mmCIF file of C-alpha atoms and ligand atoms in Angstrom:
data_model
loop_
_atom_site.group_PDB
_atom_site.id
_atom_site.type_symbol
_atom_site.label_atom_id
_atom_site.label_comp_id
_atom_site.label_asym_id
_atom_site.label_seq_id
_atom_site.Cartn_x
_atom_site.Cartn_y
_atom_site.Cartn_z
ATOM 1 C CA MET A 786 9.134 68.076 63.132
ATOM 2 C CA SER A 787 11.273 64.881 63.564
ATOM 3 C CA THR A 788 9.627 61.711 62.018
ATOM 4 C CA ILE A 789 9.043 59.866 65.416
ATOM 5 C CA ALA A 790 7.486 63.358 66.513
ATOM 6 C CA LYS A 791 5.165 63.226 63.610
ATOM 7 C CA VAL A 792 4.306 59.362 63.864
ATOM 8 C CA LYS A 793 3.279 60.492 67.968
ATOM 9 C CA SER A 794 1.099 63.731 66.781
ATOM 10 C CA LEU A 795 -1.036 61.451 63.750
ATOM 11 C CA ALA A 796 -1.470 58.341 66.572
ATOM 12 C CA ARG A 797 -2.930 60.796 68.479
ATOM 13 C CA GLU A 798 -5.057 62.421 65.351
ATOM 14 C CA TYR A 799 -5.676 59.019 64.091
ATOM 15 C CA ALA A 800 -6.574 56.911 67.251
ATOM 16 C CA PRO A 801 -10.277 58.182 67.993
ATOM 17 C CA GLY A 802 -11.093 57.354 64.597
ATOM 18 C CA ILE A 803 -9.154 53.895 65.073
ATOM 19 C CA VAL A 804 -11.452 53.503 68.690
ATOM 20 C CA GLU A 805 -14.411 53.717 65.996
ATOM 21 C CA ILE A 806 -13.071 51.076 63.865
ATOM 22 C CA ARG A 807 -12.677 49.223 66.722
ATOM 23 C CA ARG A 808 -15.524 49.037 68.155
ATOM 24 C CA HIS A 809 -17.559 48.681 64.647
ATOM 25 C CA ILE A 810 -15.374 45.254 64.704
ATOM 26 C CA HIS A 811 -16.267 44.891 67.974
ATOM 27 C CA ALA A 812 -19.774 44.716 67.252
ATOM 28 C CA ASN A 813 -19.659 42.469 64.802
ATOM 29 C CA PRO A 814 -17.923 39.203 65.197
ATOM 30 C CA GLU A 815 -17.220 36.601 62.559
ATOM 31 C CA LEU A 816 -15.464 33.265 63.566
ATOM 32 C CA SER A 817 -12.771 31.839 61.850
ATOM 33 C CA TYR A 818 -12.781 31.601 58.110
ATOM 34 C CA LYS A 819 -16.018 33.614 57.871
ATOM 35 C CA GLU A 820 -14.548 37.015 58.275
ATOM 36 C CA PHE A 821 -16.584 38.091 55.377
ATOM 37 C CA GLU A 822 -18.064 41.085 56.294
ATOM 38 C CA THR A 823 -15.367 41.956 58.379
ATOM 39 C CA ALA A 824 -13.175 41.331 55.397
ATOM 40 C CA LYS A 825 -15.118 43.766 53.147
ATOM 41 C CA TYR A 826 -15.160 46.591 56.063
ATOM 42 C CA VAL A 827 -10.762 46.543 56.223
ATOM 43 C CA ALA A 828 -11.324 46.328 52.216
ATOM 44 C CA ASP A 829 -13.471 49.666 51.972
ATOM 45 C CA GLN A 830 -11.667 51.477 54.698
ATOM 46 C CA LEU A 831 -8.397 50.635 52.776
ATOM 47 C CA ARG A 832 -9.777 52.075 49.332
ATOM 48 C CA GLN A 833 -11.381 55.357 51.445
ATOM 49 C CA ILE A 834 -6.988 56.306 51.605
ATOM 50 C CA GLY A 835 -6.726 55.468 48.602
ATOM 51 C CA LEU A 836 -4.775 51.926 49.178
ATOM 52 C CA GLU A 837 -5.731 49.176 46.408
ATOM 53 C CA PRO A 838 -6.130 46.058 48.350
ATOM 54 C CA LYS A 839 -6.325 42.858 46.823
ATOM 55 C CA GLU A 840 -9.092 40.701 48.761
ATOM 56 C CA GLY A 841 -9.987 37.156 48.674
ATOM 57 C CA ILE A 842 -6.804 35.180 49.450
ATOM 58 C CA ALA A 843 -7.451 32.069 51.149
ATOM 59 C CA GLU A 844 -11.064 33.079 50.744
ATOM 60 C CA THR A 845 -11.653 36.200 53.411
ATOM 61 C CA GLY A 846 -7.799 37.464 53.592
ATOM 62 C CA ILE A 847 -6.639 40.799 52.292
ATOM 63 C CA ILE A 848 -2.906 42.515 51.209
ATOM 64 C CA ALA A 849 -2.293 46.098 50.563
ATOM 65 C CA LEU A 850 0.645 48.049 49.584
ATOM 66 C CA ILE A 851 1.835 51.045 51.086
ATOM 67 C CA GLU A 852 4.658 52.263 48.971
ATOM 68 C CA GLY A 853 6.681 55.223 49.380
ATOM 69 C CA ARG A 854 9.936 56.548 47.597
ATOM 70 C CA ASN A 855 12.044 53.700 45.782
ATOM 71 C CA PRO A 856 9.744 51.218 46.801
ATOM 72 C CA GLY A 857 11.558 48.687 45.018
ATOM 73 C CA LYS A 858 14.459 48.975 48.027
ATOM 74 C CA LYS A 859 12.516 47.204 50.766
ATOM 75 C CA VAL A 860 9.965 45.600 52.065
ATOM 76 C CA ILE A 861 8.561 44.356 54.769
ATOM 77 C CA ALA A 862 5.195 43.240 55.766
ATOM 78 C CA LEU A 863 2.470 44.178 59.034
ATOM 79 C CA ARG A 864 -0.106 41.832 60.176
ATOM 80 C CA GLY A 865 -3.450 41.820 61.779
ATOM 81 C CA ASP A 866 -5.446 38.711 62.478
ATOM 82 C CA MET A 867 -9.241 38.916 62.289
ATOM 83 C CA ASP A 868 -11.209 36.578 63.436
ATOM 84 C CA ALA A 869 -13.488 36.098 67.101
ATOM 85 C CA LEU A 870 -14.299 33.063 68.972
ATOM 86 C CA PRO A 871 -17.197 31.040 70.125
ATOM 87 C CA ILE A 872 -17.622 32.707 73.338
ATOM 88 C CA GLN A 873 -21.098 34.629 74.551
ATOM 89 C CA GLU A 874 -19.878 38.372 75.266
ATOM 90 C CA ALA A 875 -21.090 39.368 78.839
ATOM 91 C CA ASN A 876 -19.209 43.129 78.824
ATOM 92 C CA ASP A 877 -22.189 45.299 78.452
ATOM 93 C CA VAL A 878 -20.592 47.872 76.721
ATOM 94 C CA SER A 879 -22.391 50.181 73.781
ATOM 95 C CA TYR A 880 -20.493 48.353 71.242
ATOM 96 C CA LYS A 881 -21.328 44.657 72.182
ATOM 97 C CA SER A 882 -21.428 41.804 70.356
ATOM 98 C CA GLN A 883 -24.761 42.056 67.928
ATOM 99 C CA ASN A 884 -23.850 38.282 67.217
ATOM 100 C CA SER A 885 -24.854 36.002 69.464
ATOM 101 C CA GLY A 886 -21.936 33.417 70.849
ATOM 102 C CA VAL A 887 -19.708 34.844 68.669
ATOM 103 C CA MET A 888 -17.196 37.570 70.653
ATOM 104 C CA HIS A 889 -13.341 39.187 69.946
ATOM 105 C CA ALA A 890 -12.346 37.583 72.984
ATOM 106 C CA CYS A 891 -9.151 37.261 71.928
ATOM 107 C CA GLY A 892 -8.623 41.058 70.716
ATOM 108 C CA HIS A 893 -8.892 40.460 67.110
ATOM 109 C CA ASP A 894 -10.246 43.541 66.393
ATOM 110 C CA VAL A 895 -7.944 45.477 67.975
ATOM 111 C CA HIS A 896 -5.090 44.390 66.270
ATOM 112 C CA THR A 897 -7.035 44.721 62.483
ATOM 113 C CA ALA A 898 -8.230 47.945 64.117
ATOM 114 C CA SER A 899 -4.898 48.913 64.409
ATOM 115 C CA LEU A 900 -3.603 47.615 61.282
ATOM 116 C CA LEU A 901 -5.818 50.243 59.501
ATOM 117 C CA GLY A 902 -4.699 52.593 61.835
ATOM 118 C CA VAL A 903 -0.784 52.070 60.700
ATOM 119 C CA ALA A 904 -2.048 52.301 57.173
ATOM 120 C CA ARG A 905 -3.625 55.303 57.836
ATOM 121 C CA ILE A 906 -0.231 56.930 59.340
ATOM 122 C CA LEU A 907 2.216 55.660 56.927
ATOM 123 C CA ASN A 908 0.058 55.939 53.959
ATOM 124 C CA GLU A 909 0.303 60.135 55.161
ATOM 125 C CA ILE A 910 3.805 60.044 55.212
ATOM 126 C CA LYS A 911 4.985 57.765 52.374
ATOM 127 C CA ASP A 912 7.001 60.666 51.081
ATOM 128 C CA GLU A 913 9.354 60.557 53.833
ATOM 129 C CA PHE A 914 10.275 56.785 53.917
ATOM 130 C CA GLU A 915 12.021 54.365 51.049
ATOM 131 C CA GLY A 916 10.823 50.969 50.157
ATOM 132 C CA THR A 917 7.217 49.160 50.777
ATOM 133 C CA VAL A 918 4.943 48.197 53.458
ATOM 134 C CA LYS A 919 2.822 45.040 52.602
ATOM 135 C CA LEU A 920 -0.061 44.789 54.671
ATOM 136 C CA ILE A 921 -1.841 41.009 55.763
ATOM 137 C CA PHE A 922 -5.374 41.089 57.246
ATOM 138 C CA GLN A 923 -5.317 37.561 57.941
ATOM 139 C CA PRO A 924 -8.126 35.060 58.585
ATOM 140 C CA GLY A 925 -8.505 32.172 60.858
ATOM 141 C CA GLU A 926 -5.880 32.331 63.242
ATOM 142 C CA GLU A 927 -8.029 30.902 65.868
ATOM 143 C CA LYS A 928 -8.600 27.514 64.077
ATOM 144 C CA ASN A 929 -6.784 24.709 62.221
ATOM 145 C CA PRO A 930 -4.997 24.656 60.098
ATOM 146 C CA GLY A 931 -4.658 28.437 60.477
ATOM 147 C CA GLY A 932 -5.047 31.430 58.127
ATOM 148 C CA ALA A 933 -1.487 32.196 58.099
ATOM 149 C CA SER A 934 -0.681 28.734 56.568
ATOM 150 C CA LEU A 935 -3.331 28.994 53.782
ATOM 151 C CA MET A 936 -2.712 32.448 52.932
ATOM 152 C CA ILE A 937 1.377 31.720 52.608
ATOM 153 C CA LYS A 938 0.133 28.662 50.059
ATOM 154 C CA GLU A 939 -1.514 31.223 48.645
ATOM 155 C CA GLY A 940 2.136 33.329 47.881
ATOM 156 C CA VAL A 941 1.801 36.012 50.641
ATOM 157 C CA LEU A 942 4.746 36.249 51.818
ATOM 158 C CA GLU A 943 6.045 36.540 47.662
ATOM 159 C CA ASN A 944 5.722 39.397 44.778
ATOM 160 C CA PRO A 945 7.094 41.726 46.382
ATOM 161 C CA SER A 946 8.696 39.009 49.072
ATOM 162 C CA PRO A 947 9.098 40.931 52.871
ATOM 163 C CA ALA A 948 12.151 40.997 54.419
ATOM 164 C CA SER A 949 10.477 41.238 57.795
ATOM 165 C CA ILE A 950 7.149 40.515 59.235
ATOM 166 C CA PHE A 951 5.559 42.207 62.532
ATOM 167 C CA GLY A 952 3.008 41.379 64.804
ATOM 168 C CA GLN A 953 1.325 42.111 67.565
ATOM 169 C CA HIS A 954 -0.772 40.716 70.218
ATOM 170 C CA VAL A 955 -2.834 42.266 72.839
ATOM 171 C CA MET A 956 -1.751 41.830 76.369
ATOM 172 C CA PRO A 957 -4.244 42.066 79.438
ATOM 173 C CA PHE A 958 -1.293 41.405 82.165
ATOM 174 C CA ILE A 959 0.500 44.377 81.088
ATOM 175 C CA PRO A 960 -0.294 47.244 81.822
ATOM 176 C CA THR A 961 -1.347 49.953 79.094
ATOM 177 C CA GLY A 962 1.294 52.375 77.951
ATOM 178 C CA LYS A 963 3.753 49.427 77.969
ATOM 179 C CA VAL A 964 5.173 46.598 75.346
ATOM 180 C CA GLY A 965 6.565 43.388 75.740
ATOM 181 C CA PHE A 966 9.662 41.754 73.783
ATOM 182 C CA ARG A 967 11.337 38.186 73.522
ATOM 183 C CA GLU A 968 13.536 37.336 71.240
ATOM 184 C CA GLY A 969 13.861 33.252 70.061
ATOM 185 C CA MET A 970 11.396 31.262 71.137
ATOM 186 C CA TYR A 971 8.371 32.686 72.212
ATOM 187 C CA MET A 972 5.498 30.382 71.776
ATOM 188 C CA ALA A 973 4.535 26.523 71.536
ATOM 189 C CA SER A 974 3.745 24.292 69.384
ATOM 190 C CA ALA A 975 0.216 22.913 69.875
ATOM 191 C CA ASP A 976 -1.101 19.396 69.109
ATOM 192 C CA GLU A 977 -4.652 17.634 69.258
ATOM 193 C CA ILE A 978 -4.412 14.278 71.242
ATOM 194 C CA TYR A 979 -7.566 12.037 70.531
ATOM 195 C CA MET A 980 -7.226 8.574 71.743
ATOM 196 C CA THR A 981 -10.121 5.798 71.835
ATOM 197 C CA ILE A 982 -9.218 3.168 74.532
ATOM 198 C CA LYS A 983 -11.188 -0.252 73.306
ATOM 199 C CA GLY A 984 -11.259 -3.136 75.546
ATOM 200 C CA LYS A 985 -14.838 -5.407 76.550
ATOM 201 C CA GLY A 986 -17.160 -3.909 78.558
ATOM 202 C CA GLY A 987 -19.449 -6.088 81.461
ATOM 203 C CA HIS A 988 -20.874 -6.532 84.734
ATOM 204 C CA ALA A 989 -18.101 -4.226 87.065
ATOM 205 C CA ALA A 990 -18.785 -7.472 89.510
ATOM 206 C CA LEU A 991 -17.358 -9.792 87.148
ATOM 207 C CA PRO A 992 -13.703 -8.584 86.284
ATOM 208 C CA GLU A 993 -12.577 -11.814 85.551
ATOM 209 C CA LYS A 994 -15.093 -11.444 81.631
ATOM 210 C CA VAL A 995 -14.289 -7.854 81.262
ATOM 211 C CA ILE A 996 -11.461 -6.095 79.084
ATOM 212 C CA ASP A 997 -11.641 -2.710 81.426
ATOM 213 C CA PRO A 998 -11.322 0.427 79.033
ATOM 214 C CA VAL A 999 -11.098 2.510 82.024
ATOM 215 C CA LEU A 1000 -7.793 0.311 83.792
ATOM 216 C CA ILE A 1001 -6.380 0.759 80.717
ATOM 217 C CA THR A 1002 -7.176 4.533 79.628
ATOM 218 C CA SER A 1003 -5.401 5.601 83.468
ATOM 219 C CA HIS A 1004 -2.386 3.482 82.920
ATOM 220 C CA ILE A 1005 -2.214 5.025 79.751
ATOM 221 C CA ILE A 1006 -2.451 8.756 81.003
ATOM 222 C CA ILE A 1007 -0.050 8.478 83.713
ATOM 223 C CA ALA A 1008 2.473 6.628 81.663
ATOM 224 C CA LEU A 1009 2.093 9.244 79.321
ATOM 225 C CA GLN A 1010 3.563 11.558 81.590
ATOM 226 C CA GLN A 1011 6.918 10.332 81.234
ATOM 227 C CA ILE A 1012 7.257 11.481 78.004
ATOM 228 C CA VAL A 1013 7.493 14.836 79.938
ATOM 229 C CA SER A 1014 9.740 13.967 82.852
ATOM 230 C CA ARG A 1015 12.008 11.553 80.942
ATOM 231 C CA ASN A 1016 12.096 11.812 77.586
ATOM 232 C CA ALA A 1017 11.892 15.772 77.223
ATOM 233 C CA ASN A 1018 14.630 18.325 77.262
ATOM 234 C CA PRO A 1019 14.531 19.569 80.814
ATOM 235 C CA LYS A 1020 16.102 22.931 79.734
ATOM 236 C CA LEU A 1021 12.949 23.333 76.702
ATOM 237 C CA PRO A 1022 9.493 22.874 78.169
ATOM 238 C CA THR A 1023 7.122 20.786 77.032
ATOM 239 C CA VAL A 1024 3.445 20.270 77.927
ATOM 240 C CA LEU A 1025 1.145 17.266 78.032
ATOM 241 C CA SER A 1026 -2.525 17.725 79.227
ATOM 242 C CA PHE A 1027 -5.554 15.999 79.189
ATOM 243 C CA GLY A 1028 -9.134 17.794 79.591
ATOM 244 C CA LYS A 1029 -11.607 15.010 78.429
ATOM 245 C CA VAL A 1030 -11.609 11.786 79.476
ATOM 246 C CA ILE A 1031 -15.331 9.957 79.023
ATOM 247 C CA ALA A 1032 -15.712 5.969 80.633
ATOM 248 C CA ASN A 1033 -19.572 6.238 80.187
ATOM 249 C CA GLY A 1034 -20.223 3.007 82.223
ATOM 250 C CA ALA A 1035 -21.856 3.222 85.945
ATOM 251 C CA THR A 1036 -21.111 2.499 88.867
ATOM 252 C CA ASN A 1037 -21.453 -1.618 88.139
ATOM 253 C CA VAL A 1038 -20.901 -1.377 84.627
ATOM 254 C CA ILE A 1039 -18.003 -1.519 82.794
ATOM 255 C CA PRO A 1040 -18.413 0.457 78.883
ATOM 256 C CA ASP A 1041 -17.041 -0.826 76.037
ATOM 257 C CA GLU A 1042 -14.781 1.998 75.535
ATOM 258 C CA VAL A 1043 -13.054 5.375 76.582
ATOM 259 C CA LYS A 1044 -12.385 8.401 74.292
ATOM 260 C CA VAL A 1045 -10.102 10.858 75.299
ATOM 261 C CA GLU A 1046 -8.628 14.524 74.537
ATOM 262 C CA GLY A 1047 -5.768 16.328 75.113
ATOM 263 C CA THR A 1048 -3.343 18.707 74.612
ATOM 264 C CA PHE A 1049 0.890 18.726 73.607
ATOM 265 C CA ARG A 1050 2.857 21.609 73.407
ATOM 266 C CA ALA A 1051 6.293 22.002 72.949
ATOM 267 C CA LEU A 1052 9.236 24.217 71.189
ATOM 268 C CA ASP A 1053 11.402 22.099 68.900
ATOM 269 C CA GLU A 1054 10.259 20.700 65.895
ATOM 270 C CA ALA A 1055 12.302 17.166 65.820
ATOM 271 C CA TRP A 1056 11.294 16.848 69.484
ATOM 272 C CA ARG A 1057 7.957 17.013 68.118
ATOM 273 C CA ALA A 1058 7.808 14.828 65.792
ATOM 274 C CA ASP A 1059 9.591 12.449 68.151
ATOM 275 C CA ALA A 1060 7.229 12.850 71.060
ATOM 276 C CA HIS A 1061 4.087 12.052 68.686
ATOM 277 C CA ALA A 1062 6.169 8.457 67.508
ATOM 278 C CA LYS A 1063 6.711 7.777 71.067
ATOM 279 C CA MET A 1064 3.510 8.707 72.093
ATOM 280 C CA LYS A 1065 1.341 6.801 70.067
ATOM 281 C CA LYS A 1066 3.777 3.521 70.572
ATOM 282 C CA MET A 1067 3.250 3.843 74.530
ATOM 283 C CA ALA A 1068 -0.389 4.239 74.387
ATOM 284 C CA GLU A 1069 -0.845 1.696 72.118
ATOM 285 C CA SER A 1070 1.572 -0.740 73.710
ATOM 286 C CA ILE A 1071 -0.205 -0.561 76.947
ATOM 287 C CA ALA A 1072 -3.433 -1.046 75.628
ATOM 288 C CA GLU A 1073 -1.795 -3.989 73.584
ATOM 289 C CA GLY A 1074 -0.926 -5.191 76.966
ATOM 290 C CA MET A 1075 -3.896 -5.024 78.579
ATOM 291 C CA GLY A 1076 -5.398 -6.717 76.258
ATOM 292 C CA GLY A 1077 -7.458 -3.901 74.755
ATOM 293 C CA ILE A 1078 -6.625 -0.866 71.598
ATOM 294 C CA CYS A 1079 -5.796 1.904 71.403
ATOM 295 C CA GLU A 1080 -6.828 3.980 68.142
ATOM 296 C CA PHE A 1081 -4.381 7.279 68.915
ATOM 297 C CA GLU A 1082 -4.337 10.190 66.432
ATOM 298 C CA ILE A 1083 -2.537 13.090 66.442
ATOM 299 C CA SER A 1084 -4.291 17.040 65.017
ATOM 300 C CA LYS A 1085 -0.871 18.627 64.125
ATOM 301 C CA GLY A 1086 -1.735 21.823 65.185
ATOM 302 C CA TYR A 1087 0.637 25.434 64.554
ATOM 303 C CA PRO A 1088 4.386 25.259 65.305
ATOM 304 C CA PHE A 1089 6.599 27.158 67.678
ATOM 305 C CA LEU A 1090 6.969 30.529 67.378
ATOM 306 C CA THR A 1091 10.243 31.938 66.829
ATOM 307 C CA ASN A 1092 11.275 36.141 67.119
ATOM 308 C CA ASP A 1093 14.271 36.012 65.229
ATOM 309 C CA PRO A 1094 16.658 37.462 67.383
ATOM 310 C CA LYS A 1095 18.256 40.220 65.619
ATOM 311 C CA THR A 1096 15.159 42.003 64.163
ATOM 312 C CA THR A 1097 13.395 41.619 67.214
ATOM 313 C CA GLY A 1098 16.197 43.577 68.950
ATOM 314 C CA ALA A 1099 16.378 46.136 66.454
ATOM 315 C CA THR A 1100 12.306 46.246 66.886
ATOM 316 C CA ARG A 1101 12.824 46.584 70.793
ATOM 317 C CA LEU A 1102 15.192 49.520 70.306
ATOM 318 C CA ALA A 1103 12.841 51.059 68.321
ATOM 319 C CA ALA A 1104 10.213 50.220 70.936
ATOM 320 C CA GLU A 1105 12.352 51.434 73.454
ATOM 321 C CA GLU A 1106 13.140 54.833 71.208
ATOM 322 C CA TYR A 1107 8.884 55.508 70.690
ATOM 323 C CA LEU A 1108 7.825 54.524 74.342
ATOM 324 C CA GLY A 1109 10.423 55.039 76.753
ATOM 325 C CA VAL A 1110 13.101 52.157 78.299
ATOM 326 C CA GLU A 1111 11.129 51.735 81.135
ATOM 327 C CA ASN A 1112 7.797 50.983 79.343
ATOM 328 C CA VAL A 1113 9.485 47.692 77.347
ATOM 329 C CA MET A 1114 9.135 44.813 78.924
ATOM 330 C CA ASP A 1115 10.810 41.407 78.847
ATOM 331 C CA LEU A 1116 8.555 38.434 77.735
ATOM 332 C CA ASP A 1117 7.940 34.841 79.577
ATOM 333 C CA LEU A 1118 7.856 31.726 77.490
ATOM 334 C CA TRP A 1119 4.297 31.179 76.619
ATOM 335 C CA MET A 1120 3.048 28.036 76.155
ATOM 336 C CA GLY A 1121 -0.134 29.130 74.227
ATOM 337 C CA ALA A 1122 -0.011 28.677 70.567
ATOM 338 C CA GLU A 1123 -0.259 31.264 67.392
ATOM 339 C CA ASP A 1124 0.091 30.961 64.017
ATOM 340 C CA PHE A 1125 1.863 33.879 63.255
ATOM 341 C CA ALA A 1126 4.236 30.856 64.251
ATOM 342 C CA TYR A 1127 4.476 29.804 60.499
ATOM 343 C CA TYR A 1128 5.341 33.599 58.974
ATOM 344 C CA SER A 1129 8.565 32.862 61.708
ATOM 345 C CA HIS A 1130 9.614 29.740 60.147
ATOM 346 C CA GLU A 1131 9.655 31.292 56.744
ATOM 347 C CA ILE A 1132 11.230 34.759 57.462
ATOM 348 C CA PRO A 1133 12.545 36.979 60.164
ATOM 349 C CA ALA A 1134 9.857 37.861 61.988
ATOM 350 C CA CYS A 1135 8.715 39.235 65.622
ATOM 351 C CA PHE A 1136 5.502 38.864 67.252
ATOM 352 C CA TYR A 1137 5.249 41.611 70.447
ATOM 353 C CA ARG A 1138 2.664 42.214 72.979
ATOM 354 C CA LEU A 1139 0.786 44.948 73.556
ATOM 355 C CA GLY A 1140 0.496 45.998 76.926
ATOM 356 C CA THR A 1141 -3.525 46.750 77.375
ATOM 357 C CA GLY A 1142 -4.657 46.354 81.174
ATOM 358 C CA ASN A 1143 -5.715 48.548 83.197
ATOM 359 C CA GLU A 1144 -7.352 47.320 86.355
ATOM 360 C CA ALA A 1145 -9.346 51.088 86.870
ATOM 361 C CA LYS A 1146 -10.907 50.242 83.336
ATOM 362 C CA ASP A 1147 -11.332 46.436 84.553
ATOM 363 C CA THR A 1148 -9.360 45.215 81.578
ATOM 364 C CA CYS A 1149 -7.270 42.375 82.941
ATOM 365 C CA HIS A 1150 -9.140 39.679 82.424
ATOM 366 C CA GLY A 1151 -7.386 37.244 80.422
ATOM 367 C CA VAL A 1152 -7.959 36.523 76.513
ATOM 368 C CA HIS A 1153 -10.631 33.725 75.504
ATOM 369 C CA THR A 1154 -12.551 34.937 78.928
ATOM 370 C CA PRO A 1155 -16.496 36.549 78.397
ATOM 371 C CA ASN A 1156 -15.250 39.514 80.211
ATOM 372 C CA PHE A 1157 -12.002 40.242 78.208
ATOM 373 C CA ASN A 1158 -12.113 43.704 77.005
ATOM 374 C CA ILE A 1159 -9.150 46.765 76.386
ATOM 375 C CA ASP A 1160 -8.073 49.806 77.619
ATOM 376 C CA GLU A 1161 -8.758 51.394 74.265
ATOM 377 C CA ASP A 1162 -5.857 54.074 75.694
ATOM 378 C CA ALA A 1163 -3.580 51.498 73.683
ATOM 379 C CA LEU A 1164 -4.870 51.842 70.336
ATOM 380 C CA GLU A 1165 -2.927 55.197 70.076
ATOM 381 C CA ILE A 1166 0.247 53.448 70.879
ATOM 382 C CA GLY A 1167 -0.613 50.565 68.862
ATOM 383 C CA ILE A 1168 -0.803 52.530 65.890
ATOM 384 C CA GLY A 1169 1.753 54.809 66.736
ATOM 385 C CA LEU A 1170 4.504 51.824 67.600
ATOM 386 C CA MET A 1171 3.887 49.645 65.396
ATOM 387 C CA SER A 1172 4.184 52.680 62.648
ATOM 388 C CA TRP A 1173 7.714 53.670 63.837
ATOM 389 C CA ILE A 1174 8.680 50.221 63.838
ATOM 390 C CA ALA A 1175 8.072 49.953 60.374
ATOM 391 C CA LEU A 1176 9.961 52.967 59.624
ATOM 392 C CA GLU A 1177 12.668 51.941 61.911
ATOM 393 C CA GLU A 1178 12.478 48.083 59.495
ATOM 394 C CA LEU A 1179 12.793 49.978 56.262
ATOM 395 C CA ARG A 1180 15.384 52.198 57.324
ATOM 396 C CA SER A 1181 19.308 51.271 55.970
ATOM 397 C CA PRO A 1182 21.654 50.993 58.770
ATOM 398 C CA GLY A 1183 23.462 54.345 59.139
ATOM 399 C CA GLU A 1184 20.527 56.136 57.190
ATOM 400 C CA SER A 1185 18.939 59.013 59.499
ATOM 401 C CA LEU A 1186 15.002 59.258 59.273
ATOM 402 C CA GLU A 1187 15.167 63.424 60.566
HETATM 403 NI NI1 NI B 1468 -5.264 35.682 69.580
#
């Protein structure tokens, strides 16, 4: 049997068990950096197939090595994230979240279960490939500073050092059976903006006696949009949105201060830093010019995510071979953020999308919503495809896997 046929056959054989694992993780979600039970469960699963997980990296992170023949020849890494979101699940399914107010609404249950499936497949055929696969089960994708950055600090990309890293993420807007790739820039950096605009409150009928922070805030919000329209490179998207403005006065009361929160997203690190400085200066000067003060703070989130073109091109070819050209799609730029970006700034990386949408099964709701769910048929594809991608990446150019 050819290796690709063997991988497909093992994926089919292991899929039902991986669905059970996914359901267990789904029913027992844990928030970012609190993945204690999930991590124990994952480590147990790894031990059950004879691997030796190293636990406690960045507290709840785990790594495990699958060594093929000649393990030092080449090392690659596969990453799955384990954390859930503070959302109350609205799905009425047998494996519904048992943890009130916490839900796997971004599919990280799927990524973790899928990586365990890949572990089973690759461990089963480790005599048939050369090199080492490093499995990374990561905490805290959903919350700053990002579990990826913490695991990198704790040396997850050393001893042994992977030459490249791969991650997959569910995508409800892509039908089950298909996957998506994008070379180069794929996802945005995301920073949180917090402004407090201070003036002097008073009776709304006596504007000459107040320094109106509401009016100052209005000017600042509109002026800051010129960072996007007049300063940003129009060929690289930039997003600035404010979703929270609290001016707690009344029809006839001007408040002392206004609180504003927003998000800034970009695809270029130099521009990102420049924009931070420009926004701060603009907001502070407008407030000052109008007699008030603006306290401007930025909480930096993840950097932009870039898919190494060579690695991603090769991975896409592997996917076309595994699923057929017709089932491999191009992805658009996505202004969401993802902490896999940290790996992509360290070593060649490929982050791709696994289609999980199926209208008939009602699995086309967006991630981070209470109705999000997946078509579990995607798991067989998820585990088989990632295994095949790993095998192809470990193979030397020109070497046959037959
Ligand atoms: Ni996610």
